Short mmCIF file of C-alpha atoms in Angstrom, two decimals:
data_model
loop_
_atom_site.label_atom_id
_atom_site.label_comp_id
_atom_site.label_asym_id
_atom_site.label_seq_id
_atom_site.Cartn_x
_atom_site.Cartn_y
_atom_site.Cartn_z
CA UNK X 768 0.00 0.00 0.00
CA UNK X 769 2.52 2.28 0.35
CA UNK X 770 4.22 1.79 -2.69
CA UNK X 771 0.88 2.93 -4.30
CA UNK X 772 1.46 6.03 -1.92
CA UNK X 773 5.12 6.65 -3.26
CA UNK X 774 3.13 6.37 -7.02
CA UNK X 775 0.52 8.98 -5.95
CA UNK X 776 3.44 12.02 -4.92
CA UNK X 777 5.28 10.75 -7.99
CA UNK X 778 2.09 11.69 -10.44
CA UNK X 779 0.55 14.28 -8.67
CA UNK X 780 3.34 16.24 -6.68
CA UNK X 781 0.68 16.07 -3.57
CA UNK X 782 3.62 15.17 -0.86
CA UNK X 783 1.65 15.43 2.30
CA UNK X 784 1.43 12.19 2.88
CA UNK X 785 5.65 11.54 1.97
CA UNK X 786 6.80 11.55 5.59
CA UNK X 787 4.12 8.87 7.34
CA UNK X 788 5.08 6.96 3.78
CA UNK X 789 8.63 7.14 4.62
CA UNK X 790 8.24 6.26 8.18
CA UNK X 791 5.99 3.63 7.68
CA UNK X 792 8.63 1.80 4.66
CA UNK X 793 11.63 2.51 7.58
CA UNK X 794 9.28 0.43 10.26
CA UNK X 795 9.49 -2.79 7.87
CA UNK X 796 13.48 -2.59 7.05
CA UNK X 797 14.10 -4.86 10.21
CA UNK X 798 17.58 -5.41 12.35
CA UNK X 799 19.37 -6.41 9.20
CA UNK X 800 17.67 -3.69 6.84
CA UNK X 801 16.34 -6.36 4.23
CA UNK X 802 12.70 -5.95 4.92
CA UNK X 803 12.88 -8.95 7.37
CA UNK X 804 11.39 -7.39 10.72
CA UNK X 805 11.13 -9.27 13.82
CA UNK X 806 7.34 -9.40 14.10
CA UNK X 807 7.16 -10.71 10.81
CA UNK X 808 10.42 -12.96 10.82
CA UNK X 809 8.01 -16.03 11.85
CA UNK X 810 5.24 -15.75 9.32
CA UNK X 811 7.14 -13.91 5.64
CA UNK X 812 7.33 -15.45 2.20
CA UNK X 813 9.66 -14.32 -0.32
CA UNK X 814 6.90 -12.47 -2.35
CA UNK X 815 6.11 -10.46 1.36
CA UNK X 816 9.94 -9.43 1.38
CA UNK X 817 10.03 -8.69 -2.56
CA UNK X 818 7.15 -6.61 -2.79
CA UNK X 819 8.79 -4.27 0.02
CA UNK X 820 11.76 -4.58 -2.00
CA UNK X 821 9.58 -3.59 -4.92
CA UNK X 822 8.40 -0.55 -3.21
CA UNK X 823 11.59 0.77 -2.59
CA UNK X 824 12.87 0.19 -6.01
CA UNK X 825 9.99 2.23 -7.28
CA UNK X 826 11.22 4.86 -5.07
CA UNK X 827 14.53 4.82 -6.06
CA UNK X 828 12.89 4.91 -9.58
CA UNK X 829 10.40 8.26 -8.71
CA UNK X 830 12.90 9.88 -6.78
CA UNK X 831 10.70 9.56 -4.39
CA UNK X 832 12.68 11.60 -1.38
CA UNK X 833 15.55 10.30 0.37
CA UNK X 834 15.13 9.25 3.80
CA UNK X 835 17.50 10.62 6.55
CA UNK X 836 21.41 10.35 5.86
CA UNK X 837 21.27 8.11 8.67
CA UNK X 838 18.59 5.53 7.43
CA UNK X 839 18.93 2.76 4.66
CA UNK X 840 18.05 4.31 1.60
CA UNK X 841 15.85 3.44 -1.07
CA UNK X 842 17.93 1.63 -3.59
CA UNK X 843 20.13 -0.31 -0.73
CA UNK X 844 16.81 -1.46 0.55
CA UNK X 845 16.04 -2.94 -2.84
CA UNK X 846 19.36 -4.71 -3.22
CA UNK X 847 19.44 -6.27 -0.32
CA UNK X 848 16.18 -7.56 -0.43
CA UNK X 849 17.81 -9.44 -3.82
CA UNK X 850 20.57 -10.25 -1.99
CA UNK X 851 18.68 -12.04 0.49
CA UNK X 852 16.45 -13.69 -1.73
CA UNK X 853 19.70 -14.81 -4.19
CA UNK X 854 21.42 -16.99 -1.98
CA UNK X 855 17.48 -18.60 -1.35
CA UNK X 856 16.93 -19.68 -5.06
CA UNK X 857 16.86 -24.01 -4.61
CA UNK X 858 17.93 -26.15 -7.16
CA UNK X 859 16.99 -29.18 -4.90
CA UNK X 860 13.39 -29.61 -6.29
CA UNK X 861 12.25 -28.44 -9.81
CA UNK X 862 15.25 -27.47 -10.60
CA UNK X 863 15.42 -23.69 -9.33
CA UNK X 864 13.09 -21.23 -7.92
CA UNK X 865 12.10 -19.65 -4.97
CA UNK X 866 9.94 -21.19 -2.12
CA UNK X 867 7.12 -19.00 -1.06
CA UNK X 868 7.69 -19.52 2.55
CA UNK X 869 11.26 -18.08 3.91
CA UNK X 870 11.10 -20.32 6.76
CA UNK X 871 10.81 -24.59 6.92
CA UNK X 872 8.23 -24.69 8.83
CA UNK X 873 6.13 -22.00 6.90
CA UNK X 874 2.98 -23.61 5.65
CA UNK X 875 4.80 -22.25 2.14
CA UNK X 876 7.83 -24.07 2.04
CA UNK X 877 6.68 -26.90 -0.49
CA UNK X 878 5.30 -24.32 -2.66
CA UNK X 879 7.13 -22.35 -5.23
CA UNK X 880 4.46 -19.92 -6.24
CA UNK X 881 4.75 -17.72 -8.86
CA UNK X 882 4.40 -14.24 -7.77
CA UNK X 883 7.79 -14.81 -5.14
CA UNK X 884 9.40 -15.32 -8.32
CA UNK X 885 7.92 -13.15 -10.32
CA UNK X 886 8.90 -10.60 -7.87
CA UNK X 887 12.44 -12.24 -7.39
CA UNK X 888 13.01 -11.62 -11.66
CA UNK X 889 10.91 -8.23 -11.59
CA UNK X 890 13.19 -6.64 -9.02
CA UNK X 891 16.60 -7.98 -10.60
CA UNK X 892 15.22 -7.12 -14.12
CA UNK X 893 14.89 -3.07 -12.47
CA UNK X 894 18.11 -3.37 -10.60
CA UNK X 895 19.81 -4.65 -13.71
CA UNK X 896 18.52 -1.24 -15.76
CA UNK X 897 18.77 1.27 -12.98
CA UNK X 898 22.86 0.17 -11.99
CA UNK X 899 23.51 -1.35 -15.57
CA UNK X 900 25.46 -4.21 -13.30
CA UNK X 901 25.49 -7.44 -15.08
CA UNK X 902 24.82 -9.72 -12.05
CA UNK X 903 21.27 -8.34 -12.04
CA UNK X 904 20.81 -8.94 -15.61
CA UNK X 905 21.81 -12.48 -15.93
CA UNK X 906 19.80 -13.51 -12.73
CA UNK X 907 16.72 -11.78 -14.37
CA UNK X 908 17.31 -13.85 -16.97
CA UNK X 909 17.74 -17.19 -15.78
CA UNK X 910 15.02 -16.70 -13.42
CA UNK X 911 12.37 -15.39 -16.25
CA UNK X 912 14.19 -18.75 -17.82
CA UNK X 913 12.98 -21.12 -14.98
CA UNK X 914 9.72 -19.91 -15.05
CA UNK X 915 8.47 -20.24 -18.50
CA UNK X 916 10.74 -23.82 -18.17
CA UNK X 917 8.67 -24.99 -15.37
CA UNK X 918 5.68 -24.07 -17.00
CA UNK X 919 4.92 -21.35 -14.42
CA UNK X 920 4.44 -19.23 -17.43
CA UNK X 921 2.71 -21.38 -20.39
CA UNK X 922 3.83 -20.72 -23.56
CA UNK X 923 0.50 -18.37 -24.25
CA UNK X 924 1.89 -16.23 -21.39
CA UNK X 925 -0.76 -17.35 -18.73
CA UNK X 926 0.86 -16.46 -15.72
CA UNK X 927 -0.28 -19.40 -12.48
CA UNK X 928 -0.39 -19.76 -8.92
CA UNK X 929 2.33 -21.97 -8.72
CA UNK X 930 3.20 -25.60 -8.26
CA UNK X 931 3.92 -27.99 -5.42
CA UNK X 932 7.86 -29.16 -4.60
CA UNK X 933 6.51 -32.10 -1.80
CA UNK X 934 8.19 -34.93 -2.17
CA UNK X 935 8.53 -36.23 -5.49
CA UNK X 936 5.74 -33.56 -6.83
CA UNK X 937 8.83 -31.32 -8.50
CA UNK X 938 6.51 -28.87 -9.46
CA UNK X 939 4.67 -31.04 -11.92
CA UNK X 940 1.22 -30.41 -11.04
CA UNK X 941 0.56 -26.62 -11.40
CA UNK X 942 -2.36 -24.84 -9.36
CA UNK X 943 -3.66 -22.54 -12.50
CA UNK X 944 -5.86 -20.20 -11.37
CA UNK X 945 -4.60 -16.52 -12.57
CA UNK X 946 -4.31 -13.58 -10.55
CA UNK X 947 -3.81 -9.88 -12.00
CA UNK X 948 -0.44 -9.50 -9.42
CA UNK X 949 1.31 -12.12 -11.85
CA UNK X 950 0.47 -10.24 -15.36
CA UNK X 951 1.89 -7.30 -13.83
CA UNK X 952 4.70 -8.56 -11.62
CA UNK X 953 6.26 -9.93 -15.45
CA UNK X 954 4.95 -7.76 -18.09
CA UNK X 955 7.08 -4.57 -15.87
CA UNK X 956 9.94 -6.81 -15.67
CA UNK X 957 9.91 -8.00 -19.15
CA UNK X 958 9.44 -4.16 -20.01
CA UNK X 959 12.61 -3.65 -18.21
CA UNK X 960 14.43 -6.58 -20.10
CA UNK X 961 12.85 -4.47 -23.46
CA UNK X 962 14.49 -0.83 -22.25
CA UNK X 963 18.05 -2.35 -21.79
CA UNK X 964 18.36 -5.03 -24.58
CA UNK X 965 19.28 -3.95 -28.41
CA UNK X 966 18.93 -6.18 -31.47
CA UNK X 967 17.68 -9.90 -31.25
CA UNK X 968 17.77 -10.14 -27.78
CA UNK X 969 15.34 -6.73 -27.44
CA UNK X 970 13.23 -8.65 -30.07
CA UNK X 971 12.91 -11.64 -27.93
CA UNK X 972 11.60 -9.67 -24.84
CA UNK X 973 9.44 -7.40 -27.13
CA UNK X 974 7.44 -10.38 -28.29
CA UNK X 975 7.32 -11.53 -24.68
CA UNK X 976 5.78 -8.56 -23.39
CA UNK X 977 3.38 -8.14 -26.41
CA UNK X 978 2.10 -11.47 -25.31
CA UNK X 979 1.84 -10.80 -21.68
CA UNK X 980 0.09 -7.64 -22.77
CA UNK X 981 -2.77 -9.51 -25.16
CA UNK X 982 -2.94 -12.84 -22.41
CA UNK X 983 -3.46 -9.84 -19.98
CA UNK X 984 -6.36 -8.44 -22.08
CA UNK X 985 -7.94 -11.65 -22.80
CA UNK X 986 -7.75 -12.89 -19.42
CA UNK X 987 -8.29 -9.99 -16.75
CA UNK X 988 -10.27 -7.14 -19.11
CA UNK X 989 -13.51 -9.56 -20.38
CA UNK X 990 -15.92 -8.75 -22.73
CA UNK X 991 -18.75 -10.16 -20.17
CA UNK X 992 -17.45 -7.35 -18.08
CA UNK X 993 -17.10 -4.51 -20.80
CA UNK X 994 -13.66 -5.60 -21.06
CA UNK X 995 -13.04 -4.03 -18.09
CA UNK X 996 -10.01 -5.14 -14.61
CA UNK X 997 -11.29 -8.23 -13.44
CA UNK X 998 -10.18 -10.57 -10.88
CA UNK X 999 -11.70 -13.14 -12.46
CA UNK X 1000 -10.42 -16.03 -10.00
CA UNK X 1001 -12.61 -14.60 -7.04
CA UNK X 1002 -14.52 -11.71 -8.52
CA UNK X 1003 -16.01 -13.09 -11.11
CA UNK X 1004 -19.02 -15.43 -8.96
CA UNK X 1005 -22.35 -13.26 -8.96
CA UNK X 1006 -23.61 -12.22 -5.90
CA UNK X 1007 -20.66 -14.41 -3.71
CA UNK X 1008 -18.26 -12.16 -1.48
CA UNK X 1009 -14.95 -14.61 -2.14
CA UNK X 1010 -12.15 -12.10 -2.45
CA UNK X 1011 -9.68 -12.07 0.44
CA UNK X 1012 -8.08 -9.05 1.66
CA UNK X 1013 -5.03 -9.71 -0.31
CA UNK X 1014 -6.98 -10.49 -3.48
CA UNK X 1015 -8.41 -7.28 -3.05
CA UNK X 1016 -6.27 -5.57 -3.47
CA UNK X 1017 -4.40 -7.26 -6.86
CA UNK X 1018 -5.98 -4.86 -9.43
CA UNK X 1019 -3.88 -2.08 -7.95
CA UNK X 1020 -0.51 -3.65 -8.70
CA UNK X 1021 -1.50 -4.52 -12.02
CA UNK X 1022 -2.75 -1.37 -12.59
CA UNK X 1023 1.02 0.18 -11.65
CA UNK X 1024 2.98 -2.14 -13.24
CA UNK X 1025 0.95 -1.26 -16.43
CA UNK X 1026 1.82 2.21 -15.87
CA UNK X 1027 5.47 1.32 -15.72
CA UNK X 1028 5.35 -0.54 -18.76
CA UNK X 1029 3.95 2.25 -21.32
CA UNK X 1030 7.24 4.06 -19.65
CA UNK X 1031 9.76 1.65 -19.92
CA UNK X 1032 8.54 0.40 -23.38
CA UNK X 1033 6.71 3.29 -25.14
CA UNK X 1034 5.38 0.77 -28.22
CA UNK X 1035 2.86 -0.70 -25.80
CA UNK X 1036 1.05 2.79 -24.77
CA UNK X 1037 -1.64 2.11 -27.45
CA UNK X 1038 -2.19 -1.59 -25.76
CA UNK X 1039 -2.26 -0.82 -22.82
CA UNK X 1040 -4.15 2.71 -21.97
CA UNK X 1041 -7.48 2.18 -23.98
CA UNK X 1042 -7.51 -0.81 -21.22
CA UNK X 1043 -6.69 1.55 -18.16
CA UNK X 1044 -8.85 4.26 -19.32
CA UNK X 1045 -11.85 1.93 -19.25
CA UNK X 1046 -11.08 0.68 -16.10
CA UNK X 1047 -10.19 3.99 -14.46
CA UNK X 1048 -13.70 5.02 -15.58
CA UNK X 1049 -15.47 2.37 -14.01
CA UNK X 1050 -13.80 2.57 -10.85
CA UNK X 1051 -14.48 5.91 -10.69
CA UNK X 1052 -18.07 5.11 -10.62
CA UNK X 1053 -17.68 2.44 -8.05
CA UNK X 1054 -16.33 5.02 -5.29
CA UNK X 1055 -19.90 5.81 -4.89
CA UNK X 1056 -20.74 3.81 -1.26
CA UNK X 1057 -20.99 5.82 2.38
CA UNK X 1058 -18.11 8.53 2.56
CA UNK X 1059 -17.41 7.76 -1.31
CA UNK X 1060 -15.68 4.64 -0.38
CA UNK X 1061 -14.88 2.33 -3.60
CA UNK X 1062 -16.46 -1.21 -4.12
CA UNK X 1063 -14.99 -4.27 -5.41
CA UNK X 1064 -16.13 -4.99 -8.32
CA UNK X 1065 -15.56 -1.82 -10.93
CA UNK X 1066 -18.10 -3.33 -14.09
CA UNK X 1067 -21.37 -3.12 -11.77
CA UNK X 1068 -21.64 0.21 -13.01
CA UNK X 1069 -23.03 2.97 -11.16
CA UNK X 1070 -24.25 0.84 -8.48
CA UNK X 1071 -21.73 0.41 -5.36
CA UNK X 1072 -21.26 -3.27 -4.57
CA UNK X 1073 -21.33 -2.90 -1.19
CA UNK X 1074 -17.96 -3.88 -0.65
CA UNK X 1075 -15.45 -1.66 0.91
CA UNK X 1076 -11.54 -1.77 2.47
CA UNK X 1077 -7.90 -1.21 1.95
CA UNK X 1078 -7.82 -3.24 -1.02
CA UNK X 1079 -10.86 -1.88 -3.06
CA UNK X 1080 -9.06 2.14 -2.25
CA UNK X 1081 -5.33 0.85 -3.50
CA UNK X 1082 -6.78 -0.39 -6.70
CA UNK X 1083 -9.33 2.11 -7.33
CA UNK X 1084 -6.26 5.26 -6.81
CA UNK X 1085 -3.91 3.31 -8.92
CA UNK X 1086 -5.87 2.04 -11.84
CA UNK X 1087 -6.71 6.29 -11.38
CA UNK X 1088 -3.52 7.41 -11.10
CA UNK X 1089 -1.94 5.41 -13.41
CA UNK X 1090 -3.66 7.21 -16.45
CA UNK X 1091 -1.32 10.24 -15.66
CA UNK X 1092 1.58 8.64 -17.24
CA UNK X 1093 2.21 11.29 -19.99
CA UNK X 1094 2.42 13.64 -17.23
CA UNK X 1095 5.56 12.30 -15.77
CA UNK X 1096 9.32 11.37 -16.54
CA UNK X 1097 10.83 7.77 -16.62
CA UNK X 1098 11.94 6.23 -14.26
CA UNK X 1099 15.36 7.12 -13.53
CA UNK X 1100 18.72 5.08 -13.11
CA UNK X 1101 21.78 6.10 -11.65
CA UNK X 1102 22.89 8.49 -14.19
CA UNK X 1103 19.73 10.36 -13.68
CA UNK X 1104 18.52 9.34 -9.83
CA UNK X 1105 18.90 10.79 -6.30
CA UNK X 1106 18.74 7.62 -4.33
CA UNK X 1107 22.33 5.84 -3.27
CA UNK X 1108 22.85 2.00 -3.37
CA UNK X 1109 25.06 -0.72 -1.92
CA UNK X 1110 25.85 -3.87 -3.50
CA UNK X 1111 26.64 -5.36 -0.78
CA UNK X 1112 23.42 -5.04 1.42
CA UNK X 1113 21.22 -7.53 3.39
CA UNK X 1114 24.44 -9.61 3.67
CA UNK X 1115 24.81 -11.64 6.94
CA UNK X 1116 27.66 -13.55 8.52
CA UNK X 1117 27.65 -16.55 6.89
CA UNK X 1118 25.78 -16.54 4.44
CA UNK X 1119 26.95 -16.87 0.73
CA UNK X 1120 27.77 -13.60 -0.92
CA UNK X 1121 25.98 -12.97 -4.26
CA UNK X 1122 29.10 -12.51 -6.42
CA UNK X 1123 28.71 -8.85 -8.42
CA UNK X 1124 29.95 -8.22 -12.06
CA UNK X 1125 32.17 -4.51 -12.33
CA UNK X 1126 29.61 -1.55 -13.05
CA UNK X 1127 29.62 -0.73 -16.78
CA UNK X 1128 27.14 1.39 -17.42
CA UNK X 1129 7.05 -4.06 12.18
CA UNK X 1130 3.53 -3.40 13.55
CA UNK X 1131 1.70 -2.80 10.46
CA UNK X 1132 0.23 1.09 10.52
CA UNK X 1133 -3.49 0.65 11.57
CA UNK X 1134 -6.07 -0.16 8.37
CA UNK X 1135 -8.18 2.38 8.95
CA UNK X 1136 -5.62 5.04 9.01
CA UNK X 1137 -4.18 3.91 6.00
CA UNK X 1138 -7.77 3.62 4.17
CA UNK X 1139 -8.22 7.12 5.14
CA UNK X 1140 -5.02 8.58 3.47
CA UNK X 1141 -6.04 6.49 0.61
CA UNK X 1142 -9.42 7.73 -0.06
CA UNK X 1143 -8.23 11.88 0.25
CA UNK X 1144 -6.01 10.11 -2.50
CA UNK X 1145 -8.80 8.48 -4.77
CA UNK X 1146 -11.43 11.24 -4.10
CA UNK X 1147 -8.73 13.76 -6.21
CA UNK X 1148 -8.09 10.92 -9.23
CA UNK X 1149 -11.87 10.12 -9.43
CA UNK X 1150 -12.74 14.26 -9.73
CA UNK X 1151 -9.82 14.54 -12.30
CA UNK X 1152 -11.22 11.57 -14.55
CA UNK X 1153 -15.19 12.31 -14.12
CA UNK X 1154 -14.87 15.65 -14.60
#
């Protein structure tokens, strides 16, 4: 949630809510300062850890502000959170991949699900462009390679839960259901494979992410639903409230990472923004309950669903927020950034160092305060796109 907060200063220059964003990102860096706190050391996955890491690669990306000189700063954050999750990739089962529980006796940890890894190859893909460092690029690689080899990612680009590593399962039988958090986690990542690739190699990634673009369409954006952001998985039942509070809030990340992509590969603007337009619209229409809360489901309408929570604000101010993309810069790398890294972060004593190529080129904040912040947030991007 609050890397949908870094996205709202970064397209609308609002920063009042920059330092309780700030604070609240510093809260999670933990002892170590590689996302893993101590009240969540017992219960993270790898795709908990990488989508912190995410958010502080996207603020290393806005130039979102620094935080104190004497805090971790954005772009260490995000390499240490790969450094972490590096030395984690298992090659004793399926031949690669991350678990989705850190810990053994997570309920995760004969599961390699698809978003930890789609996170995992998202974040080196960004690190790769933003330092130009080689060791980020060839891990993006070969982990965008053990996906699609595992069958994670099917050769039409459907993008699945995951797959079971128990025993002798090694990840043969795949759990497909779809979730918009996978499109987006790999069609930004693949966009960032596009922006730093030349020739046949850029060619190869192109035709990846035009295919991740058009499963995306087919899949999430349904003509039953006026084509329009669907989580179809748990959404999609008439009348039945399924939708956890994660799952909730899934349309949001999409809905940035789509946003991303138009910037970091400009050919897919006319794809993709005819899709977030529509769906901007609709939500729009849905933030029409008690207070102007949003509902869940965005192609009811006019009619408010009923529904209401963090989830339903995140992805109603990002599929918004999103559609201000011509308004603002790329995101920048270190020629062109503000935030400082360290190669070397998240390392512990003892562990196995992730070997770098030479440069070339806690207590969660309370819900309801969070919802609030959110809606001041939506309320603007719904008056901008209604009006």
């Amino acid at each position: 949630m609050f890397g949908a907060l870094v996205d709202y200063w970064y397209y609308t220059g609002d920063d009042q809510f920059n330092n309780i964003t700030t604070q609240a990102i510093l809260f999670q860096v933990g002892k170590n300062k590689d996302f893993q706190p101590a009240n969540q050391s017992q219960t993270s996955g790898n795709d908990d850890q990488g989508f912190w890491g995410i958010t502080a690669m996207g603020a290393a990306e806005d130039k979102f502000p620094n935080p104190p000189p004497d805090q971790p700063q954005w772009l260490a954050l995000a390499q240490a959170v790969f450094n972490t999750q590096a030395v984690r990739w298992y090659n004793g089962t399926c031949n690669g991949g991350l678990k989705w529980s850190i810990n053994t006796w997570g309920r995760g940890y004969t599961y390699k699900n698809t978003i930890s890894n789609g996170c995992f190859f998202n974040l080196a893909a960004r690190l790769a462009r933003y330092t130009g460092n080689e060791t980020y690029f060839r891990w993006a690689e070969s982990s965008w390679n053990w996906v699609s080899g595992v069958g994670l990612a099917s050769p039409k680009f459907e993008y699945y839960d995951g797959a079971s590593d128990a025993g002798t399962d090694n990840c043969t039988e795949k759990n497909h259901f779809p979730w918009t958090y996978n499109a987006g986690i790999f069609m930004s990542g693949i966009a960032s494979m596009y922006n730093i690739t030349t020739g046949k190699e850029q060619e190869a990634w192109k035709q990846r992410l035009e295919g991740t673009i058009k499963q995306t369409e087919i899949t999430f954006f349904p003509e039953r639903k006026g084509r329009v952001m669907t989580e179809v998985v748990c959404e999609d039942a008439p009348g039945v409230k399924v939708c956890d509070a994660d799952q909730r809030s899934f349309r949001a990340y999409l809905s940035r990472w789509m946003g991303l992509t138009v910037k970091l590969a400009p050919f897919s603007k006319p794809l993709i923004m005819p899709m977030l337009q529509r769906s901007a619209e609709a939500a729009a229409r849905q933030c029409s309950g008690p207070g102007n809360v949003c509902g869940l489901r965005w192609s009811h309408q006019d009619k408010w669903d009923g529904d209401q929570g963090v989830g339903e604000q995140m992805a109603a101010m990002e599929v918004l927020q999103n559609n201000l993309v011509d308004l603002v810069a790329g995101p920048a790398d270190a020629k062109t950034g503000i935030s400082k890294g360290d190669p070397n972060a998240g390392e512990r004593v003892g562990s196995r160092p992730v070997e770098f190529s030479e440069i070339t080129t806690g207590d969660k904040v309370g819900a309801g305060f969070v919802t609030s912040i959110i809606l001041l947030a939506v309320l603007g991007g719904a008056w901008w796109l209604v009006s």
